[in-house]
Each structure stands twice: as structure tokens, then as C-alpha cells.
GROMACS .gro file of C-alpha atoms in nm:
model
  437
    1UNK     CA    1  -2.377  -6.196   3.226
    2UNK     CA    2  -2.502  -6.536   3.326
    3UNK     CA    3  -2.890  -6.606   3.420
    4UNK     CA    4  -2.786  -6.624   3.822
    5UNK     CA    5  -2.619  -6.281   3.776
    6UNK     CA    6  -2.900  -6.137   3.598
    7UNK     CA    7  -3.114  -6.205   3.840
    8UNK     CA    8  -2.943  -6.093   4.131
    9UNK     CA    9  -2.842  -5.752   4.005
   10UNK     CA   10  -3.253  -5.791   3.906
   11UNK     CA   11  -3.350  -5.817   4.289
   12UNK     CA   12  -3.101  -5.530   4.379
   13UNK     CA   13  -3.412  -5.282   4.258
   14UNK     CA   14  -3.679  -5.463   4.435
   15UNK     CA   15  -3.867  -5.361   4.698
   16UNK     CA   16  -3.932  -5.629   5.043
   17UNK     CA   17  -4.275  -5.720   4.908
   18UNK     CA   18  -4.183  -5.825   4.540
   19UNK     CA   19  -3.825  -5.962   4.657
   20UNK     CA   20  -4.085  -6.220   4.846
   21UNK     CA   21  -4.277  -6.262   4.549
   22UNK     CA   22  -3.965  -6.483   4.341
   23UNK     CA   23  -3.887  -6.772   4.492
   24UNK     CA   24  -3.537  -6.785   4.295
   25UNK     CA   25  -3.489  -6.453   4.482
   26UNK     CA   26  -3.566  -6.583   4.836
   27UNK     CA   27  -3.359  -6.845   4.755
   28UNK     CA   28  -3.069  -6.672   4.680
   29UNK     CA   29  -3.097  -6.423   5.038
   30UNK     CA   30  -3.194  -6.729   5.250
   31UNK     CA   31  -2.816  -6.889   5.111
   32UNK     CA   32  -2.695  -6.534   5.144
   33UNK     CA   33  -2.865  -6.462   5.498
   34UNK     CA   34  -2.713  -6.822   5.633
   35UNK     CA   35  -2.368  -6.736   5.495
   36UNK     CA   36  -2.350  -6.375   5.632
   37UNK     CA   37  -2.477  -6.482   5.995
   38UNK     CA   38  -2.218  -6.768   6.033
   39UNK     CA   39  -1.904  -6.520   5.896
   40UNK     CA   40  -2.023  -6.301   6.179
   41UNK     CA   41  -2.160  -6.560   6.408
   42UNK     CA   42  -1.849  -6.551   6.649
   43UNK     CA   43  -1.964  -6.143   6.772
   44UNK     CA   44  -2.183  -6.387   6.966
   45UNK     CA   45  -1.878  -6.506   7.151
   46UNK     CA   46  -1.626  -6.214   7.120
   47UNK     CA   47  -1.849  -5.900   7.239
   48UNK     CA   48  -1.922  -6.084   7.590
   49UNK     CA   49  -1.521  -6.179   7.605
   50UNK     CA   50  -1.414  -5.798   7.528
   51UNK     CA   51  -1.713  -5.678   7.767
   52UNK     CA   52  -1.608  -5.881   7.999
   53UNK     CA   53  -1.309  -5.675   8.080
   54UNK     CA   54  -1.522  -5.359   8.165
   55UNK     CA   55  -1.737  -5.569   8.410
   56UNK     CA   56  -2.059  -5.655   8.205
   57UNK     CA   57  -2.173  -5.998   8.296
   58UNK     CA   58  -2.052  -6.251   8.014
   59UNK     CA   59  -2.376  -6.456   8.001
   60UNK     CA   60  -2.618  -6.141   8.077
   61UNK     CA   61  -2.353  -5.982   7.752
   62UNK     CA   62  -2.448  -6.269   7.510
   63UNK     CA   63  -2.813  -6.183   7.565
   64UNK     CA   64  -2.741  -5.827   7.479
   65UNK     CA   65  -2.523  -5.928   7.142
   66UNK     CA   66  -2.775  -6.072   7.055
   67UNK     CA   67  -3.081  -5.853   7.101
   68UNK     CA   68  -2.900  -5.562   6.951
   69UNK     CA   69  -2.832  -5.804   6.645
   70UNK     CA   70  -3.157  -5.898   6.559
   71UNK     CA   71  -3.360  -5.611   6.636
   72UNK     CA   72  -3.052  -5.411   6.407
   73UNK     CA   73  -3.126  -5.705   6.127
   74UNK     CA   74  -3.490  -5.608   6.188
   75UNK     CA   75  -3.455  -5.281   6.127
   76UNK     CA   76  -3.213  -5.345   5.771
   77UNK     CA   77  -3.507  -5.589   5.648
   78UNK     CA   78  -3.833  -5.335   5.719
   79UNK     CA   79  -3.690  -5.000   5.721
   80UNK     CA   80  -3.360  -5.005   5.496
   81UNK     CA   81  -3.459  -5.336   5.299
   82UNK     CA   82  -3.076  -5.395   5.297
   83UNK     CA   83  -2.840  -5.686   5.274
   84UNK     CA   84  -2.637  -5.571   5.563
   85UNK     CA   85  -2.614  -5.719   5.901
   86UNK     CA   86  -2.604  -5.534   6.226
   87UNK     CA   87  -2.438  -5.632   6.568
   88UNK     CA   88  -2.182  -5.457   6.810
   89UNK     CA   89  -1.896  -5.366   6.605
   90UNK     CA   90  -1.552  -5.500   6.690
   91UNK     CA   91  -1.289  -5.192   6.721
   92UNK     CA   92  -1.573  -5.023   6.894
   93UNK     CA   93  -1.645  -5.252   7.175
   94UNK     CA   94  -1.256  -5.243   7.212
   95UNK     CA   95  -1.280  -4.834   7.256
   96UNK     CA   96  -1.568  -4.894   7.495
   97UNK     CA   97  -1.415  -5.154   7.691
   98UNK     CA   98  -1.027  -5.048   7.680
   99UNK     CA   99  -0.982  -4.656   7.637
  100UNK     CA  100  -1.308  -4.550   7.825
  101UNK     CA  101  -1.312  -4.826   8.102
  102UNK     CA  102  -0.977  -4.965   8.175
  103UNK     CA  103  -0.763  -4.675   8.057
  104UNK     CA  104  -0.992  -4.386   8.198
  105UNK     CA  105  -1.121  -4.562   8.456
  106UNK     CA  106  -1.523  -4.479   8.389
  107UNK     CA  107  -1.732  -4.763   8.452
  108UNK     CA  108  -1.929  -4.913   8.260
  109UNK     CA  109  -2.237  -4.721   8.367
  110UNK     CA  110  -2.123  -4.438   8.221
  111UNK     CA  111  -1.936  -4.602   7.937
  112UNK     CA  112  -2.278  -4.705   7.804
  113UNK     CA  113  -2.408  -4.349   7.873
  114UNK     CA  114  -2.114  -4.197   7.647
  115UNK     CA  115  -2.243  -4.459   7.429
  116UNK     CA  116  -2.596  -4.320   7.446
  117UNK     CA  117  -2.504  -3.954   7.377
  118UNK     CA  118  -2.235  -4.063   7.096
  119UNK     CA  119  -2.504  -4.243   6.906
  120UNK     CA  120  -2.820  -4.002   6.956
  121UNK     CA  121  -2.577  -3.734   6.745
  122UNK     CA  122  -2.553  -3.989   6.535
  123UNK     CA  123  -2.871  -4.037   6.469
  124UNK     CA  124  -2.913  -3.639   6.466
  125UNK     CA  125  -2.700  -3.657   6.147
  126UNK     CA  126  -2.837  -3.965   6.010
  127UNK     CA  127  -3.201  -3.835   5.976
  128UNK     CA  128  -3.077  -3.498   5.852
  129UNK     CA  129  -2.921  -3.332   5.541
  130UNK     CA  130  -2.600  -3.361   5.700
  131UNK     CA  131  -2.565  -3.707   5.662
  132UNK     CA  132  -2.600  -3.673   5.291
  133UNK     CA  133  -2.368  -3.384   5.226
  134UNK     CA  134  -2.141  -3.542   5.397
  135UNK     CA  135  -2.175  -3.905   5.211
  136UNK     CA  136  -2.166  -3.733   4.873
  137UNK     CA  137  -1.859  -3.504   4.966
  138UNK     CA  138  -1.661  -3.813   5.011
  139UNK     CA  139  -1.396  -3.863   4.696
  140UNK     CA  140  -1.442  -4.136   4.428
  141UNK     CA  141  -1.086  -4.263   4.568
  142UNK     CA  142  -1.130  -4.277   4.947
  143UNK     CA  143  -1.435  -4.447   4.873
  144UNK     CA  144  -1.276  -4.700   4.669
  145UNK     CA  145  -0.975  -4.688   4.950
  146UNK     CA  146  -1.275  -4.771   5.169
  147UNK     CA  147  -1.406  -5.069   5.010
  148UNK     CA  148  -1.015  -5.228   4.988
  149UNK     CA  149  -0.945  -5.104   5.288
  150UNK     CA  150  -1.158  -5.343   5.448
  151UNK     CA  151  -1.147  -5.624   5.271
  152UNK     CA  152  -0.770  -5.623   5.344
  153UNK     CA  153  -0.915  -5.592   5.702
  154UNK     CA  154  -1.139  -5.877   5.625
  155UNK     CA  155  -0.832  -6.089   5.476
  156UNK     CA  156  -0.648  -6.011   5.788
  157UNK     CA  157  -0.944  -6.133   6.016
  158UNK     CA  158  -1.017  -6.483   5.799
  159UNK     CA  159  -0.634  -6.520   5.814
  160UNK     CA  160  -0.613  -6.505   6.196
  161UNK     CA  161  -0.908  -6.713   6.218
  162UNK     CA  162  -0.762  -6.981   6.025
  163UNK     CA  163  -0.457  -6.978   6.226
  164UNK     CA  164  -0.261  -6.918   5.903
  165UNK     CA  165  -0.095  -6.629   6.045
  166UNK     CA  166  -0.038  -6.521   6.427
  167UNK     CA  167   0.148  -6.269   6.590
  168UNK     CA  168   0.562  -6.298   6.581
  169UNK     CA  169   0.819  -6.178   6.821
  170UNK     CA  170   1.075  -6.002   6.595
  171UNK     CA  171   0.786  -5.890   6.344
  172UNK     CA  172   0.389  -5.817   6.345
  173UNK     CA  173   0.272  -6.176   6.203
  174UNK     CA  174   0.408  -6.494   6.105
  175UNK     CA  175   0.291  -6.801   5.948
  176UNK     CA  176   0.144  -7.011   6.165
  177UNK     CA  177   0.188  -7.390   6.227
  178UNK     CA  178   0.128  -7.569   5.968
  179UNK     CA  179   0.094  -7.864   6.112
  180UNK     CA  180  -0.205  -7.785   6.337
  181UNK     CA  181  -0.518  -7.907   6.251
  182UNK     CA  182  -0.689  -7.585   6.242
  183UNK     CA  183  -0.464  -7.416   5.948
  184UNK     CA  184  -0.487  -7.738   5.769
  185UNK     CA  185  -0.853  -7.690   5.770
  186UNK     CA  186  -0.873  -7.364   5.681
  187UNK     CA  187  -0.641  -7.435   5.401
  188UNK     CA  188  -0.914  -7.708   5.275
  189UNK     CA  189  -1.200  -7.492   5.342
  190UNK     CA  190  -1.005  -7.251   5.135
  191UNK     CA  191  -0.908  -7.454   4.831
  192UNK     CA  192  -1.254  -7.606   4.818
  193UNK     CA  193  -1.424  -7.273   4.842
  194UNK     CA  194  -1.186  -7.123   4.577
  195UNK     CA  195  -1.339  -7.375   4.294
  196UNK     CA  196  -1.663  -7.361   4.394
  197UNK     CA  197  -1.629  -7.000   4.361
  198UNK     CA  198  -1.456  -6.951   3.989
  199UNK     CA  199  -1.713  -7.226   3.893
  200UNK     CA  200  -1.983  -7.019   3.977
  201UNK     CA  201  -2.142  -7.298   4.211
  202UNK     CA  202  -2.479  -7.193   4.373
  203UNK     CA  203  -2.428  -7.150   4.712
  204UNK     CA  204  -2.047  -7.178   4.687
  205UNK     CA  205  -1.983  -7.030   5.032
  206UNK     CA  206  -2.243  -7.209   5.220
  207UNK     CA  207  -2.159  -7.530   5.078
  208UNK     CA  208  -1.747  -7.437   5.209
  209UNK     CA  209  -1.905  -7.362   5.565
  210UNK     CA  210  -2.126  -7.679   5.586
  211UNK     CA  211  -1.885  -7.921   5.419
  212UNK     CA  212  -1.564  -7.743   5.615
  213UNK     CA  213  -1.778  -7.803   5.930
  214UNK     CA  214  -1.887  -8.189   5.856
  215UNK     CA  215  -1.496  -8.266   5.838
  216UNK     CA  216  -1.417  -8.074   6.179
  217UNK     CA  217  -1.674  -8.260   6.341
  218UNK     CA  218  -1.533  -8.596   6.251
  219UNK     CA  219  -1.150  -8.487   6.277
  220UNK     CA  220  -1.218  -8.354   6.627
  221UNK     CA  221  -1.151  -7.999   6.542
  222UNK     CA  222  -1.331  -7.752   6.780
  223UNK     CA  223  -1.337  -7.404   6.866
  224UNK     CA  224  -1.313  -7.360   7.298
  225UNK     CA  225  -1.373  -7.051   7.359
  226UNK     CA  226  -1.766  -7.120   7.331
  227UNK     CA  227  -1.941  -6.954   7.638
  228UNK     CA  228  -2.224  -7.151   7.858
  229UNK     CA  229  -2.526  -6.955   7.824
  230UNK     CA  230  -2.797  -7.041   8.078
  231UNK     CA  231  -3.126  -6.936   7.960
  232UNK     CA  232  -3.217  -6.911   8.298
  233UNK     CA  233  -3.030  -6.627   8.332
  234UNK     CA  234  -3.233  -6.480   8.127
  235UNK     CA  235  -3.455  -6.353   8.439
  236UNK     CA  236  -3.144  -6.157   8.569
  237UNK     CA  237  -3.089  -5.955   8.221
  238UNK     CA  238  -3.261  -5.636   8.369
  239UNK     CA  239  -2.948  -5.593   8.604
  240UNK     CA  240  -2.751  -5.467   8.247
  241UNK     CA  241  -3.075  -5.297   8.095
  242UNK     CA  242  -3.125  -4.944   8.102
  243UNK     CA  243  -2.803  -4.873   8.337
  244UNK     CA  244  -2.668  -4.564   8.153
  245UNK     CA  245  -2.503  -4.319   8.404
  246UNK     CA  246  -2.536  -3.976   8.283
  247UNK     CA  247  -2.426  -3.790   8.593
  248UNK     CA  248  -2.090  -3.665   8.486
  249UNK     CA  249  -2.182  -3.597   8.123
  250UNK     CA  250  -2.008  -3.199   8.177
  251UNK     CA  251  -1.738  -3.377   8.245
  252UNK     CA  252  -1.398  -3.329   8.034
  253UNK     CA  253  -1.337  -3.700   8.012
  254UNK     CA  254  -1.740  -3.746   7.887
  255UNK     CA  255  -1.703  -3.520   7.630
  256UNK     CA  256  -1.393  -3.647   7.496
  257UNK     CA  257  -1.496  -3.993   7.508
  258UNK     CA  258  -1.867  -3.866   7.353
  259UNK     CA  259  -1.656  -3.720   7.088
  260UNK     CA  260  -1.426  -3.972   6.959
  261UNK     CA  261  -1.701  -4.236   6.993
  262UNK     CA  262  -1.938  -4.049   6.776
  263UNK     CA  263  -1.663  -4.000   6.520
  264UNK     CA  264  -1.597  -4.379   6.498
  265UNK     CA  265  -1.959  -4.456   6.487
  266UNK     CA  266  -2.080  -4.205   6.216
  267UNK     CA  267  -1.790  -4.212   6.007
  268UNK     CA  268  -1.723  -4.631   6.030
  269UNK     CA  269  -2.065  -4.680   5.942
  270UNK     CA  270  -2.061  -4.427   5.663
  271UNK     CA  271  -1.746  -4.586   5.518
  272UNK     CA  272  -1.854  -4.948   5.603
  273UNK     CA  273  -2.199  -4.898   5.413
  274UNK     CA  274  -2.038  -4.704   5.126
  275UNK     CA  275  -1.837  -5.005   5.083
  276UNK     CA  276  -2.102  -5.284   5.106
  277UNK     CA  277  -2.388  -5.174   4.974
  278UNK     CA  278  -2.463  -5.312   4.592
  279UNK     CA  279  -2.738  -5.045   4.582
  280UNK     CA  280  -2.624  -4.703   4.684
  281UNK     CA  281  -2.987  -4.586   4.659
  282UNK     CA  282  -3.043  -4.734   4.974
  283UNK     CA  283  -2.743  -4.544   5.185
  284UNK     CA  284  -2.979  -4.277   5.329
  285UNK     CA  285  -3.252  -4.571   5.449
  286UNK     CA  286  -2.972  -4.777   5.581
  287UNK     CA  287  -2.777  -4.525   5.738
  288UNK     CA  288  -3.096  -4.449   5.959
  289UNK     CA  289  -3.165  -4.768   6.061
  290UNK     CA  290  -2.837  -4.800   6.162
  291UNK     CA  291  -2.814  -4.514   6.411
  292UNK     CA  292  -3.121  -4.614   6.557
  293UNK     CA  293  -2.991  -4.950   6.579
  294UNK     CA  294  -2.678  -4.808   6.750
  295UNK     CA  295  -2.886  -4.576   6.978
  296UNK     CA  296  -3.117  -4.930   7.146
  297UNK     CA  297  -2.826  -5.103   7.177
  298UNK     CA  298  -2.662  -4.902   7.484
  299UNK     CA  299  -2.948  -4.932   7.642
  300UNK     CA  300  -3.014  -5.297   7.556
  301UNK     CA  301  -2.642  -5.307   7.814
  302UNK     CA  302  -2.375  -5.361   7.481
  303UNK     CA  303  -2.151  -5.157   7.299
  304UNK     CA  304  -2.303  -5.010   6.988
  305UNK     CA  305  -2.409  -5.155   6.675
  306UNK     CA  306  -2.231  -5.099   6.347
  307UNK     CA  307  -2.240  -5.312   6.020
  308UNK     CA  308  -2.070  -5.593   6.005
  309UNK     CA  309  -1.770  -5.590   5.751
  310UNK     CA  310  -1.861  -5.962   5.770
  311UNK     CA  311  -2.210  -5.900   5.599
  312UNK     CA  312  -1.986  -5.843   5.215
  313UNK     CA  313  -1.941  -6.289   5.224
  314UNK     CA  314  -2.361  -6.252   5.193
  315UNK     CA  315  -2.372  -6.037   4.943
  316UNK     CA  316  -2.087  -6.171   4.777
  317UNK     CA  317  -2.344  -6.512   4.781
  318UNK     CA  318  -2.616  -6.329   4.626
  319UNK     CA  319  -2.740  -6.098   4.908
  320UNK     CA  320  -2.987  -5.777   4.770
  321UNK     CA  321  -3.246  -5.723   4.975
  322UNK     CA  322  -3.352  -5.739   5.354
  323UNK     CA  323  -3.452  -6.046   5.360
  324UNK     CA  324  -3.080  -6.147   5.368
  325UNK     CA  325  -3.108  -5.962   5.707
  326UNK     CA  326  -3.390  -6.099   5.832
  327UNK     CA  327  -3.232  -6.457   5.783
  328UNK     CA  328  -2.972  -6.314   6.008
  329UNK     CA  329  -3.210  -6.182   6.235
  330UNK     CA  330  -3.394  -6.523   6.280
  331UNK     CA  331  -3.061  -6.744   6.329
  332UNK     CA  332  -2.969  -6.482   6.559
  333UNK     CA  333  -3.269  -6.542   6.795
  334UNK     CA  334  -3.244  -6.912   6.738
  335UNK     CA  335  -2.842  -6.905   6.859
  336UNK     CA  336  -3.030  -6.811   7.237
  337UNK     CA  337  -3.102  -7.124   7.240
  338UNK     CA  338  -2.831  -7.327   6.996
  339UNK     CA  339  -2.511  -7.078   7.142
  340UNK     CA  340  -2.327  -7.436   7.224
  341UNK     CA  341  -2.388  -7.548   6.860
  342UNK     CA  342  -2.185  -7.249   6.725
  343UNK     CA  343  -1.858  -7.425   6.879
  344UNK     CA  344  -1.925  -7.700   6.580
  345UNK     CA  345  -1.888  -7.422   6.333
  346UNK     CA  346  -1.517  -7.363   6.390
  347UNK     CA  347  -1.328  -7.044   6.265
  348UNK     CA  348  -1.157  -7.253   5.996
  349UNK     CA  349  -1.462  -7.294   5.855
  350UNK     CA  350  -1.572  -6.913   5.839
  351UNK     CA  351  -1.213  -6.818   5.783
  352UNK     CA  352  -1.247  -6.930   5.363
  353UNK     CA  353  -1.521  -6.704   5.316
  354UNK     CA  354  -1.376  -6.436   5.488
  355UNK     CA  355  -1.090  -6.423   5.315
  356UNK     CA  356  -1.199  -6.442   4.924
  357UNK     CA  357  -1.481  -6.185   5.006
  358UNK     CA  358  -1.215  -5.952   5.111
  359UNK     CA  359  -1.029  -6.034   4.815
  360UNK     CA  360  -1.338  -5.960   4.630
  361UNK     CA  361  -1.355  -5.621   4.779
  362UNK     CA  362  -0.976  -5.513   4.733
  363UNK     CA  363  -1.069  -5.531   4.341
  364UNK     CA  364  -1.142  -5.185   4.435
  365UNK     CA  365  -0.814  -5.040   4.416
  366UNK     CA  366  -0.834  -5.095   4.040
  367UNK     CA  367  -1.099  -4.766   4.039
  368UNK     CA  368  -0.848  -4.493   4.194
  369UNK     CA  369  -0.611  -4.330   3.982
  370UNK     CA  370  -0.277  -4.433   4.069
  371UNK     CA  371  -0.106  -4.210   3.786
  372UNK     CA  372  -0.225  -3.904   4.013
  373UNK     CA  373  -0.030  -3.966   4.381
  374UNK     CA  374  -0.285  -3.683   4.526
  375UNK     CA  375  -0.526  -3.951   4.542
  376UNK     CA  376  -0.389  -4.274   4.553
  377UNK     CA  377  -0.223  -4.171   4.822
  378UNK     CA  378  -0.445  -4.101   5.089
  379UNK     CA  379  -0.682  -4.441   4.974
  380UNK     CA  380  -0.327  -4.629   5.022
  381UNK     CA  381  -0.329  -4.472   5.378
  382UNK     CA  382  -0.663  -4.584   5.455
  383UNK     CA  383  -0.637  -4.898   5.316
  384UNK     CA  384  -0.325  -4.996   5.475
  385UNK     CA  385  -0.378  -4.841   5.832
  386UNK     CA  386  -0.741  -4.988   5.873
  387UNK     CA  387  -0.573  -5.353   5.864
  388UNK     CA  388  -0.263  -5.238   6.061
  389UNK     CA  389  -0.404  -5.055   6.340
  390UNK     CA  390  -0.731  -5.258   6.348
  391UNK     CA  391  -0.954  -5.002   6.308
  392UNK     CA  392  -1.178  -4.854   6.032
  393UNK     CA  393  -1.184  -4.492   6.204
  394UNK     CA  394  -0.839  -4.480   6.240
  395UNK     CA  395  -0.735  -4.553   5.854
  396UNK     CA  396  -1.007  -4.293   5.781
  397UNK     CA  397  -0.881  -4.011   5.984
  398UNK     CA  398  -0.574  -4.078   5.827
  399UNK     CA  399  -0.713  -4.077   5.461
  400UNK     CA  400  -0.932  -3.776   5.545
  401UNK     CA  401  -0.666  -3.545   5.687
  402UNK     CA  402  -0.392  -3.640   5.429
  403UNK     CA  403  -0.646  -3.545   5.098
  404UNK     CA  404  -0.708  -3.192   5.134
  405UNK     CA  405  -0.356  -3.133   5.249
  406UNK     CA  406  -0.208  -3.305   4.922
  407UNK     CA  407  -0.477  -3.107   4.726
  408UNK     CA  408  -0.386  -2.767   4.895
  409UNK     CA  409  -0.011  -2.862   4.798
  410UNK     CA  410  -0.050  -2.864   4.459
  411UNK     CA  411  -0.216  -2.564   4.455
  412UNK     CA  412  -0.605  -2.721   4.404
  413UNK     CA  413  -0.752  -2.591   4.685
  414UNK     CA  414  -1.039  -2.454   4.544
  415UNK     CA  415  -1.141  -2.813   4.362
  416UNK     CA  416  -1.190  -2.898   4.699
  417UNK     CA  417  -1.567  -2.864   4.888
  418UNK     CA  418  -1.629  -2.699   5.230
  419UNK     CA  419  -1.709  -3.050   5.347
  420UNK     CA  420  -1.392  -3.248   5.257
  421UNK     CA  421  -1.218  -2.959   5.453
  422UNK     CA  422  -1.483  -3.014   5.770
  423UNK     CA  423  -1.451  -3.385   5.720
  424UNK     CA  424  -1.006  -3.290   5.750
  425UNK     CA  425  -1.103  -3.086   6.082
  426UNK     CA  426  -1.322  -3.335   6.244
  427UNK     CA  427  -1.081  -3.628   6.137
  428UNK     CA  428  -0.767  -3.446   6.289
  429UNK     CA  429  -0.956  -3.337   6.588
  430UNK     CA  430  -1.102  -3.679   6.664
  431UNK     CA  431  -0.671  -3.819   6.620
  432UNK     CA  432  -0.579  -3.510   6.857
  433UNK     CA  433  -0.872  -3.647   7.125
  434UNK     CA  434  -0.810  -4.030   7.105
  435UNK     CA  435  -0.429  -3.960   7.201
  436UNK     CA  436  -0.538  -3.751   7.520
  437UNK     CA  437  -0.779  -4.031   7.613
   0.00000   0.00000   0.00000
């Protein structure tokens, strides 16, 4: 183990206050913050698009992103002193916009007040026993299946960024064009980040961003889907602040809704953290912060919170403590302000990093026991549906149902816990729901 290493896995045990004490240690989180806000950087652009659809202002939206961002970085620095980053989860604002909006026709009144009620049971579990049982209930191989699971979704995303794959008519994806500029850039940004990487470089993903960026700028190359954010509009924010409608929350379609959302936002965040966090000490701290993270943010007029897959290409740069996060949080309230700037920070710059961290993460696989199909089997399900379907929840529901009934097949039923079988239930109940939505 090299000095760098060392010192990294060093600050993994270190509280906020000595982290800050180390300068090689701030170092390292300010490279790691910088990196993990500019692989998640485009939520700033893609929550207002999606939101759009359900009738949420797009410029009032980008003032909401990013609220909910840094006060959810905020909370990972001081209360969870985690290297994770918070913002409106993709998948979720999806749900929000497209099953409970357009499909059900709610609006978005009461989409943020399912929102509301979905993420105060969160928090109910979060600050409770509950939310530990359940964590440490959770099989060694679903929790491996978990941490592959989405770095295969993170592969997926940093492939679609860099244009290297799109969507084909006679099957799911094909390559893309190779002779755009944008793949060709990628495929620079990913060669160059690739030796930096197995050479152990300091800073090997920043420098791919900033050097990936520098040649964009003087080839042209530019991302247009940048939105023009007015910080004048900043007066008329209120008109998306505190707008939760409540008044059919008996309602059948409520509860449903209420349901499914709180299964996607308790049990994606409990997967999501189980697979990012280098210190599993910290779960219970940052599992808190996140549901009251999740809980401001309907009210601050956005989908909720989750961590960002996106937050693994920081730690995977050194990321250990919160001050990672609070790098995030700062560029986050600086992009008010330098939103227009993002556009010269194109995806084929992110998409390198994207990809080899979710390489990094598949390595997982190599902990589950493929010899015994009873559990290799369900981590395969929840490794390959969460990049197929595009949605964490979804590949575990399928994980979570298919383990206890394997088990109870070959006649292990009673190696299993009362929670795995509660976690089957809830899993199978929340599939049952989302198809009647």
C-alpha cells in the first residue's frame, strides 16, 4: 500500500475537525469534492428538464436543484461527515414527474405533498431501530449485487453521455457515431483518464475533466441543452416554495403513490449508501441526514433528494470525509451564479470518470459466491435490471423478492431472518402498486 493510499484509508477514521487539521487530507477531498460535483453537475440541468413536464417552472426548478443540493451536502459534511453528495435523484424525479403527474394526472401540488409524506416515513425509519435492522438484514451478496449493480448503471450513464452508445431501432442500444465529435472526445477523455488512473496520478480524474474540457473549448464542442437562469427570478421562487397539497391524502391514488415513493426512497438510499460508503460506520449518520435532506427538499418545490451514484468518481479520487461534500456544497451555490459556465464542461468530459468509477464498483461481483446459484442469482437480478430498467428500486425489488424464494426452495428457510422475509413482502408489494399506478 502506497503513501497516498495510506493516507486516505487514514482520513476514512477521522472526524470533520482533525480531517481539517492535514492539509494532505484537505487536499485530497477538495480534488475529490471538485470531481464528484462536476460527474453530477448536469442534475443542475436535467431535474428542471424532467420537472418541467409536471409544470414546475424550469428557471424557478434550477433554484430548487440547487438549494436541495447544497443544504443535502451541508448536512453530509456536519451531521454524517460523509463523502457522499446529495441532490434530487434521477429515477425518482422521473416517478414524480411521469407516473404521479402525467400518468395519474395529480398535479404537482400534490405530487410534492406525496413527496412530503413519502419522505417524513422515511425519516421515521431513518432515526429509528428500524433502519438498522433492516441495513444489517441485508445479505453479503445483494449488497455486493448492489454496489455492481450500479456501477453497471453508472457505465451505462457515462456511456450515453459520451455518445458512445444510443438507443437502436431493432435492439436497446447501438454504437454511436463515431465520427461525431462528442464520442471522439469521450474516447480521449477516456484513454487519457485510463493512464492517469493505473499510474496512480494525483488527481487523475480531475486532471481528465479539466484537460477533456480545455480541448472542447478549442474544438468547438458544447453541450446545448444549458438552461438561462435569470437571477432575477430569484424574487419569484416563493411561487414553488411551500406548495404541497395535502387535501386528498385519504385518497387511493395518494396512498399508492405515498407508498411506492417511500419504497424507492428508503430502500435506493439504503442500497446506494451501502454501496458508496468506504466507512460503513457512518451508514446510520448518513442515512439520517439523508432523509432529512429528502424531507426539505419537497418543500424547497423539487423532487426528493437521494445520493448521487455519481458521488463513487469522488471517492474513487480520494473522497473520506465531509469535506468532500462541502466542496460540493460550495460549487453548488457558486453554479447560481456560473449555471452558463457548466455548458463548457461537456458530458464527454464527465462521461470518462463515470465510466471507470463504475468499473471500479462492478469489482464487486468478485465477493458473491457464484458456486452457490441461491445467491448469485438474485445479485445478477439486481445488477442487471437496475441498468436495464433504469432504476435502482426496481433491480432491488427484484433481488429482494427472488432471495428468500430461492432459499425457501432449497429447503433453508429457517437460515433466513424475519426481516429478509419483510424486506420480500414490502418489495413485492411495492412491484404489485407501481403496476396499478
Amino acid at each position: 500500500m502506497d503513501k497516498q493510499q495510506t493516507q486516505v484509508e487514514r482520513a476514512n477514521n477521522m472526524t470533520l475537525r482533525e480531517a481539517l487539521r492535514h492539509k494532505d487530507v484537505v487536499r485530497n477531498e477538495i480534488i475529490a469534492g471538485v470531481t464528484g460535483f462536476f460527474a453530477i453537475s448536469y442534475i443542475i440541468i436535467v431535474n428542471p428538464l424532467i420537472l418541467k413536464d409536471a409544470g414546475i417552472p424550469t428557471d424557478l426548478s434550477v433554484f430548487a436543484t440547487i438549494f436541495s443540493s447544497v443544504i443535502g451536502c451541508l448536512m453530509m459534511a456536519f451531521w454524517a461527515n460523509a463523502p457522499v453528495i446529495l441532490t434530487p435523484g434521477m429515477g425518482v424525479n422521473a416517478f414524480f414527474t411521469y407516473t404521479i403527474v402525467v400518468n395519474m394526472g395529480l398535479s404537482w401540488q400534490e405530487a410534492l405533498g406525496i413527496a412530503a409524506v413519502a419522505s417524513f416515513i422515511y425519516m421515521l425509519i431513518a432515526f429509528t431501530k428500524v433502519s438498522t435492522i433492516l441495513s444489517e438484514a441485508i445479505p453479503e451478496s445483494l449488497k455486493s449485487g448492489i454496489t455492481a449493480g450500479i456501477g453497471l448503471f453508472l457505465v451505462e450513464i457515462g456511456l450515453e453521455k459520451a455518445g458512445l452508445i444510443v438507443a437502436g431501432k431493432t435492439s436497446l442500444v447501438v454504437l454511436g457515431d463515431l465520427t461525431k465529435p462528442t464520442p471522439l472526445l469521450a474516447l480521449f477523455g477516456l484513454v487519457l483518464s485510463l493512464i492517469l488512473y493505473i499510474r496512480k496520478i494525483k488527481g487523475n480524474f480531475f486532471i481528465d475533466i479539466i484537460a477533456t474540457s480545455l480541448l472542447a473549448f478549442f474544438l468547438g464542442v458544447k453541450d446545448s441543452d444549458t438552461p438561462t437562469v435569470d437571477l432575477a427570478r430569484l424574487g419569484q421562487y416563493h411561487e414553488i416554495v411551500f406548495k404541497n397539497d395535502f387535501s386528498h391524502w385519504l385518497s387511493t391514488p395518494f396512498i399508492l403513490a405515498a407508498f411506492s415513493m417511500t419504497m424507492i426512497l428508503v430502500f435506493e438510499s439504503m442500497g446506494l449508501l451501502q454501496g458508496l460508503l468506504p466507512n460503513h460506520k457512518k451508514f446510520k449518520k448518513t442515512f439520517e441526514g439523508s432523509a432529512v435532506t429528502t424531507f426539505l427538499s419537497g418543500f424547497l418545490g423539487t423532487s426528493p433528494t437521494v445520493a448521487a451514484a455519481e458521488s463513487a468518481s469522488g471517492i474513487e479520487s480520494g473522497g473520506r470525509t465531509g469535506i468532500m461534500a462541502l466542496v460540493a456544497a460550495v460549487l453548488f451555490a457558486l453554479s447560481l451564479i456560473f449555471v452558463p459556465l457548466l455548458a463548457y464542461v461537456p458530458s464527454a468530459a464527465i462521461a470518462p470518470v463515470i465510466i471507470i468509477t463504475g468499473a471500479i464498483m462492478m469489482a464487486a461481483i468478485g465477493n458473491i459466491d457464484m458456486k452457490d446459484f441461491s445467491e448469485w442469482f438474485p445479485a445478477f437480478l439486481i445488477i442487471v435490471l437496475i441498468s436495464f430498467t433504469n432504476s435502482i428500486a426496481t433491480g432491488l425489488a427484484f433481488g429482494f423478492v427472488c432471495y428468500p424464494i430461492m432459499k425457501v426452495a432449497l429447503g433453508k428457510a429457517k437460515e433466513l431472518t424475519w426481516p429478509v422475509y419483510l424486506l420480500g413482502v414490502l418489495f413485492l408489494c411495492d412491484l404489485v402498486f407501481s403496476a396499478m399506478l
